[in-house]
CSV table of C-alpha atoms and ligand atoms in Angstrom, one decimal:
chain,number,residue,atom,x,y,z
Z,6,MET,CA,-16.9,-3.9,15.8
Z,7,VAL,CA,-16.3,-1.7,12.7
Z,8,ARG,CA,-15.1,-4.3,9.9
Z,9,ARG,CA,-11.8,-2.3,9.9
Z,10,GLY,CA,-9.8,-3.2,5.8
Z,11,ALA,CA,-7.1,-3.4,5.9
Z,12,VAL,CA,-4.1,-1.0,6.0
Z,13,LEU,CA,-0.8,-1.0,3.6
Z,14,VAL,CA,1.7,0.6,4.7
Z,15,THR,CA,5.3,1.1,2.8
Z,16,GLY,CA,9.0,1.3,4.1
Z,17,ALA,CA,7.4,-0.5,7.1
Z,18,SER,CA,10.5,-2.4,8.3
Z,19,ARG,CA,12.6,0.6,9.9
Z,20,GLY,CA,11.9,3.9,11.1
Z,21,ILE,CA,8.2,6.0,10.9
Z,22,GLY,CA,6.8,3.1,8.8
Z,23,ALA,CA,7.4,0.8,11.2
Z,24,ALA,CA,6.2,3.6,13.5
Z,25,CYS,CA,2.9,3.9,11.2
Z,26,ALA,CA,2.4,0.2,11.2
Z,27,ARG,CA,2.2,-0.4,14.4
Z,28,ARG,CA,-0.4,2.3,15.2
Z,29,PHE,CA,-2.4,1.3,13.5
Z,30,ALA,CA,-1.8,-2.7,14.6
Z,31,ARG,CA,-3.0,-0.7,17.9
Z,32,ALA,CA,-6.4,-0.2,17.2
Z,33,GLY,CA,-6.9,-2.7,15.3
Z,34,TYR,CA,-5.6,-2.6,11.7
Z,35,PRO,CA,-5.2,-5.7,9.6
Z,36,VAL,CA,-0.9,-4.1,8.4
Z,37,ALA,CA,-0.3,-5.2,5.1
Z,38,LEU,CA,3.7,-4.6,6.0
Z,39,ASN,CA,5.9,-3.5,2.4
Z,40,TYR,CA,9.9,-3.8,3.1
Z,41,ASN,CA,12.1,-4.4,1.2
Z,42,ARG,CA,15.5,-4.9,2.0
Z,43,SER,CA,15.0,-5.5,5.9
Z,44,GLU,CA,13.9,-9.1,5.8
Z,45,GLU,CA,14.9,-9.8,9.3
Z,46,ALA,CA,13.6,-6.1,10.9
Z,47,ALA,CA,10.5,-6.8,9.3
Z,48,LEU,CA,10.0,-10.4,10.3
Z,49,ALA,CA,10.8,-9.0,13.8
Z,50,LEU,CA,8.1,-6.1,13.9
Z,51,ALA,CA,5.7,-9.2,12.2
Z,52,GLU,CA,6.2,-11.2,15.6
Z,53,GLU,CA,5.9,-8.6,17.9
Z,54,LEU,CA,2.6,-7.2,16.8
Z,55,ARG,CA,0.9,-10.7,15.8
Z,56,THR,CA,1.9,-10.8,19.7
Z,57,GLY,CA,-0.4,-7.9,20.8
Z,58,GLY,CA,-2.7,-10.0,18.2
Z,59,ALA,CA,-3.3,-7.8,15.0
Z,60,TRP,CA,-4.1,-9.6,11.6
Z,61,VAL,CA,0.6,-8.8,9.9
Z,62,GLU,CA,1.3,-10.0,6.3
Z,63,LEU,CA,5.3,-9.1,4.8
Z,64,PHE,CA,4.8,-8.1,1.7
Z,65,GLN,CA,8.5,-8.2,0.5
Z,66,ALA,CA,8.8,-5.4,-2.0
Z,67,ASP,CA,11.5,-3.2,-3.9
Z,68,VAL,CA,8.8,0.4,-4.9
Z,69,GLY,CA,11.3,0.5,-6.9
Z,70,ASP,CA,9.6,-1.5,-9.6
Z,71,THR,CA,6.7,-1.7,-11.9
Z,72,GLY,CA,6.2,-4.7,-11.3
Z,73,GLN,CA,7.1,-5.4,-8.0
Z,74,VAL,CA,4.9,-2.9,-6.9
Z,75,GLU,CA,1.5,-4.2,-8.8
Z,76,ARG,CA,2.4,-8.2,-7.7
Z,77,MET,CA,2.3,-6.8,-4.0
Z,78,VAL,CA,-0.5,-5.1,-4.1
Z,79,ASP,CA,-2.9,-8.0,-5.9
Z,80,ASN,CA,-1.0,-10.5,-3.2
Z,81,VAL,CA,-3.2,-7.5,-0.1
Z,82,LEU,CA,-5.9,-7.7,-1.7
Z,83,ASP,CA,-6.1,-11.5,-2.2
Z,84,LYS,CA,-5.4,-11.8,1.9
Z,85,PHE,CA,-6.3,-10.0,3.3
Z,86,CYS,CA,-9.6,-8.8,0.1
Z,87,GLN,CA,-10.0,-5.0,1.1
Z,88,LEU,CA,-8.2,-2.3,1.7
Z,89,ASP,CA,-8.6,0.9,2.7
Z,90,ILE,CA,-6.0,2.5,3.1
Z,91,LEU,CA,-1.7,4.0,1.6
Z,92,VAL,CA,1.0,5.4,3.1
Z,93,CYS,CA,3.1,5.3,1.0
Z,94,ASN,CA,6.3,6.3,3.5
Z,95,ALA,CA,9.1,4.3,1.8
Z,96,GLY,CA,11.9,6.4,0.5
Z,97,ILE,CA,15.8,6.9,0.3
Z,98,ALA,CA,17.9,10.1,1.1
Z,99,ARG,CA,21.2,10.8,-0.2
Z,100,GLN,CA,23.1,14.3,1.4
Z,101,GLN,CA,25.6,15.7,-1.0
Z,102,LEU,CA,26.7,18.7,-3.0
Z,103,PHE,CA,25.0,19.2,-6.4
Z,104,THR,CA,27.1,19.1,-8.8
Z,105,ASP,CA,28.3,16.5,-7.3
Z,106,ILE,CA,25.1,14.5,-8.2
Z,107,THR,CA,25.6,12.3,-11.2
Z,108,ASP,CA,22.8,11.1,-12.9
Z,109,GLY,CA,22.6,7.3,-11.5
Z,110,ASP,CA,21.4,9.4,-8.1
Z,111,TRP,CA,19.9,11.4,-10.1
Z,112,ARG,CA,17.0,8.5,-11.1
Z,113,GLU,CA,17.6,6.1,-7.9
Z,114,LEU,CA,15.8,8.9,-5.7
Z,115,PHE,CA,13.2,9.9,-8.1
Z,116,ASN,CA,12.5,6.2,-8.8
Z,117,ILE,CA,12.3,5.5,-5.5
Z,118,ASN,CA,10.5,8.7,-4.0
Z,119,VAL,CA,8.3,9.6,-7.0
Z,120,ASP,CA,7.7,6.9,-8.9
Z,121,GLY,CA,7.3,4.5,-6.3
Z,122,THR,CA,4.7,6.1,-4.3
Z,123,PHE,CA,3.2,6.7,-8.2
Z,124,ARG,CA,3.3,2.7,-8.7
Z,125,CYS,CA,1.6,2.5,-5.3
Z,126,CYS,CA,-1.2,5.5,-5.2
Z,127,ARG,CA,-2.0,3.4,-9.0
Z,128,ALA,CA,-1.7,0.1,-8.8
Z,129,VAL,CA,-4.4,0.8,-5.3
Z,130,LEU,CA,-6.4,3.1,-6.3
Z,131,PRO,CA,-9.0,0.5,-9.3
Z,132,HIS,CA,-9.2,-0.8,-5.9
Z,133,PHE,CA,-10.1,2.7,-3.9
Z,134,ILE,CA,-12.8,3.9,-6.8
Z,135,HIS,CA,-14.4,0.3,-7.1
Z,136,ARG,CA,-15.2,1.2,-3.0
Z,137,LYS,CA,-15.7,4.6,-3.6
Z,138,ALA,CA,-14.0,5.1,-0.7
Z,139,GLY,CA,-10.2,5.1,0.5
Z,140,ARG,CA,-7.0,7.3,2.7
Z,141,ILE,CA,-3.9,7.8,0.6
Z,142,ILE,CA,-1.1,9.6,2.8
Z,143,THR,CA,1.8,10.3,0.9
Z,144,VAL,CA,5.3,11.2,2.4
Z,145,SER,CA,7.1,13.9,2.1
Z,146,SER,CA,9.4,15.8,4.0
Z,147,MET,CA,10.0,19.7,5.7
Z,148,TRP,CA,12.4,19.4,2.3
Z,149,GLY,CA,10.0,19.1,0.2
Z,150,VAL,CA,8.4,22.4,1.4
Z,151,THR,CA,11.1,24.1,2.2
Z,152,GLY,CA,14.6,22.6,0.2
Z,153,GLY,CA,17.5,22.1,1.8
Z,154,SER,CA,20.6,22.4,0.5
Z,155,CYS,CA,23.4,19.5,0.0
Z,156,GLU,CA,20.3,17.7,-0.6
Z,157,VAL,CA,18.5,19.6,-3.4
Z,158,ALA,CA,17.5,16.2,-5.4
Z,159,TYR,CA,16.3,14.5,-2.7
Z,160,SER,CA,14.2,17.9,-1.6
Z,161,ALA,CA,13.4,17.8,-5.8
Z,162,THR,CA,12.0,14.4,-5.0
Z,163,LYS,CA,9.5,15.4,-1.6
Z,164,ALA,CA,8.2,18.6,-3.0
Z,165,ALA,CA,6.8,16.4,-6.2
Z,166,ILE,CA,5.7,14.2,-3.7
Z,167,ILE,CA,3.0,17.4,-2.4
Z,168,GLY,CA,2.7,18.4,-5.8
Z,169,LEU,CA,1.2,14.5,-7.3
Z,170,THR,CA,-0.7,14.4,-3.4
Z,171,LYS,CA,-2.6,17.9,-4.5
Z,172,ALA,CA,-2.9,17.0,-8.0
Z,173,LEU,CA,-4.5,13.4,-6.9
Z,174,ALA,CA,-6.7,14.3,-4.7
Z,175,LYS,CA,-8.0,16.8,-6.9
Z,176,GLU,CA,-8.6,13.5,-9.2
Z,177,VAL,CA,-10.5,11.4,-7.1
Z,178,GLY,CA,-11.7,12.7,-5.0
Z,179,PRO,CA,-15.5,12.5,-7.0
Z,180,SER,CA,-14.8,9.0,-6.4
Z,181,GLY,CA,-15.1,9.1,-2.2
Z,182,ILE,CA,-11.0,9.3,-1.7
Z,183,THR,CA,-9.6,10.8,0.4
Z,184,VAL,CA,-5.3,11.8,-0.3
Z,185,ASN,CA,-3.1,13.3,2.0
Z,186,CYS,CA,1.0,14.1,2.9
Z,187,VAL,CA,2.8,14.3,6.3
Z,188,ALA,CA,5.6,16.8,5.2
Z,189,PRO,CA,8.5,15.4,8.9
Z,190,GLY,CA,10.2,17.8,10.0
Z,191,VAL,CA,13.7,16.1,11.6
Z,192,ILE,CA,12.5,12.6,12.8
Z,193,ASP,CA,14.9,10.0,14.1
Z,194,THR,CA,16.5,7.3,12.3
Z,195,GLU,CA,18.3,5.4,10.8
Z,196,MET,CA,17.9,8.0,8.0
Z,197,ASN,CA,19.5,10.1,10.0
Z,198,GLY,CA,22.5,8.2,11.0
Z,199,ASN,CA,25.0,10.2,9.0
Z,200,LEU,CA,24.5,13.1,11.4
Z,201,THR,CA,27.1,13.8,14.0
Z,202,PRO,CA,25.8,13.8,17.6
Z,203,GLU,CA,26.8,17.5,17.4
Z,204,ASP,CA,24.7,17.6,14.5
Z,205,LEU,CA,21.7,16.1,16.1
Z,206,GLU,CA,22.4,18.9,19.0
Z,207,LEU,CA,22.3,21.6,17.0
Z,208,LEU,CA,18.8,20.7,14.8
Z,209,ARG,CA,17.2,20.6,18.1
Z,210,GLU,CA,18.7,23.6,20.0
Z,211,GLU,CA,16.9,25.4,16.7
Z,212,THR,CA,13.6,23.8,17.1
Z,213,PRO,CA,10.8,25.6,18.8
Z,214,LEU,CA,10.1,22.1,20.9
Z,215,GLU,CA,13.3,21.1,21.8
Z,216,ARG,CA,13.3,18.0,20.9
Z,217,LEU,CA,14.3,16.0,17.9
Z,218,GLY,CA,10.8,13.7,16.5
Z,219,GLN,CA,9.7,10.9,16.9
Z,220,PRO,CA,8.9,8.3,14.4
Z,221,GLU,CA,6.1,7.5,16.2
Z,222,ASP,CA,5.5,11.7,16.0
Z,223,VAL,CA,5.1,11.3,12.5
Z,224,ALA,CA,2.4,7.9,12.7
Z,225,GLU,CA,0.1,9.4,14.7
Z,226,SER,CA,-0.3,11.7,12.0
Z,227,VAL,CA,-0.7,9.8,9.8
Z,228,PHE,CA,-3.1,7.8,11.2
Z,229,PHE,CA,-5.0,11.2,12.1
Z,230,LEU,CA,-5.2,11.3,8.0
Z,231,ALA,CA,-6.6,7.9,7.9
Z,232,GLY,CA,-9.2,8.4,10.6
Z,233,GLU,CA,-12.8,10.0,10.8
Z,234,GLY,CA,-11.7,12.9,12.3
Z,235,ALA,CA,-9.6,13.9,9.1
Z,236,SER,CA,-12.9,12.5,6.4
Z,237,PHE,CA,-13.2,16.2,5.1
Z,238,LEU,CA,-9.0,16.8,4.7
Z,239,THR,CA,-7.5,15.8,1.0
Z,240,GLY,CA,-5.0,17.4,-0.8
Z,241,GLN,CA,-3.7,18.7,2.8
Z,242,VAL,CA,-0.2,18.4,3.7
Z,243,LEU,CA,1.3,18.7,7.9
Z,244,SER,CA,3.7,18.4,9.3
Z,245,PRO,CA,4.8,17.2,12.5
Z,246,ASN,CA,7.9,19.5,12.5
Z,247,GLY,CA,8.3,20.8,16.7
Z,248,GLY,CA,8.2,24.1,14.8
Z,249,ILE,CA,11.1,23.8,13.4
Z,250,LEU,CA,10.0,24.7,9.9
Z,251,ILE,CA,6.3,27.3,10.8
U,326,LIG,P1,14.7,5.2,7.6
U,326,LIG,O1,14.6,4.8,8.7
U,326,LIG,O2,15.8,4.8,6.5
U,326,LIG,O3,13.9,4.3,6.3
U,326,LIG,C1,13.6,3.8,5.0
U,326,LIG,C2,12.0,2.4,4.8
U,326,LIG,O4,11.9,2.8,3.7
U,326,LIG,C3,13.4,1.3,5.2
U,326,LIG,O5,12.0,0.4,5.6
U,326,LIG,C4,13.4,1.2,4.0
U,326,LIG,O6,12.8,-0.8,3.5
U,326,LIG,C5,12.5,1.4,2.8
U,326,LIG,N1,12.9,2.0,1.9
U,326,LIG,C6,13.9,2.7,0.9
U,326,LIG,N2,13.7,1.8,0.2
U,326,LIG,C7,12.7,0.9,-0.6
U,326,LIG,C8,12.2,0.2,-1.5
U,326,LIG,N3,13.2,0.3,-2.7
U,326,LIG,N4,11.3,-0.1,-2.1
U,326,LIG,C9,10.6,-0.9,-0.5
U,326,LIG,N5,11.4,-0.4,0.5
U,326,LIG,C10,11.6,0.9,1.1
U,326,LIG,O7,13.8,6.3,7.0
U,326,LIG,P2,12.6,7.1,7.9
U,326,LIG,O8,14.0,8.2,9.1
U,326,LIG,O9,11.9,6.2,8.3
U,326,LIG,O10,11.4,7.8,6.6
U,326,LIG,C11,10.8,7.3,5.8
U,326,LIG,C12,10.1,8.2,4.9
U,326,LIG,O11,10.1,9.4,5.5
U,326,LIG,C13,11.2,9.1,3.7
U,326,LIG,O12,9.8,8.5,2.5
U,326,LIG,C14,11.4,9.8,3.8
U,326,LIG,O13,12.0,10.1,3.2
U,326,LIG,C15,10.4,10.3,4.9
U,326,LIG,N6,10.9,10.8,5.9
U,326,LIG,C16,12.1,11.1,7.2
U,326,LIG,C17,12.5,12.4,7.8
U,326,LIG,C18,14.0,11.4,8.5
U,326,LIG,O14,13.8,12.4,8.8
U,326,LIG,N7,13.7,11.0,9.6
U,326,LIG,C19,11.9,13.5,7.5
U,326,LIG,C20,10.9,13.4,6.7
U,326,LIG,C21,10.7,13.1,5.6
U,326,LIG,P3,14.3,-2.1,4.1
U,326,LIG,O15,15.3,-0.9,5.0
U,326,LIG,O16,13.8,-3.4,4.1
U,326,LIG,O17,15.1,-2.3,2.2
């Protein structure tokens, strides 16, 4: 049996991150489950996965804080000894008119979405480089590819994540590390909780595959990029979006 190192999923208490944690746990990976505020949900997910036989450990940390990210990665390595995969999923969104965006709004979105991804990648890379192996999967959005009205700050962060992914893939490829990105379409999670049923129905109608995405759809793309079948892919953006963006 292949010995698997752990996967660290940031923002795994809910939504897409939780679906990724479930997918990796089902495949037998030890799972390091990061959460920030949703402790109850994270505890419940850990319990669920442990009941299914998985090795799961919880790590509370705000990816918006360098010290917390570095401590989290140290603790993950202490617990599991080996980390194979990093999924930079933690993120926040905000819908507002461009002219209403304050400096604080802009900085907060960048600090969590972009700087959080940067901090997590930087913290795991010495371990990956030492082993000459490792998979990083970043999480952008279709809005990072195409730009979303009333989501300029969010779109800018998600475009930055694509730039980070491509450049980092070139830098660490020679060290045997792949860096790829998923850019999901509209996924049915709490992040879209502010959309009305009518908005969601319109988005569903706009989608060639005629449904909204589920967190599991994204988890399958992430899982693919972490697997053997993706060993010659790096610096790529895979967009599970039902065809809403082609
Ligand atoms: P969600 O349901 O709102 O969940 C967000 C997750 O991120 C939660 O687990 C939350 O943890 C975590 N998080 C937020 N701020 C954090 C911080 N500072 N430190 C650590 N964790 C933090 O959102 P989602 O829809 O699953 O989105 C997950 C990712 O997919 C995000 O990067 C998002 O931009 C991206 N995405 C989503 C969609 C969509 O339509 N839903 C589409 C494209 C891309 P706590 O609750 O524990 O604080």
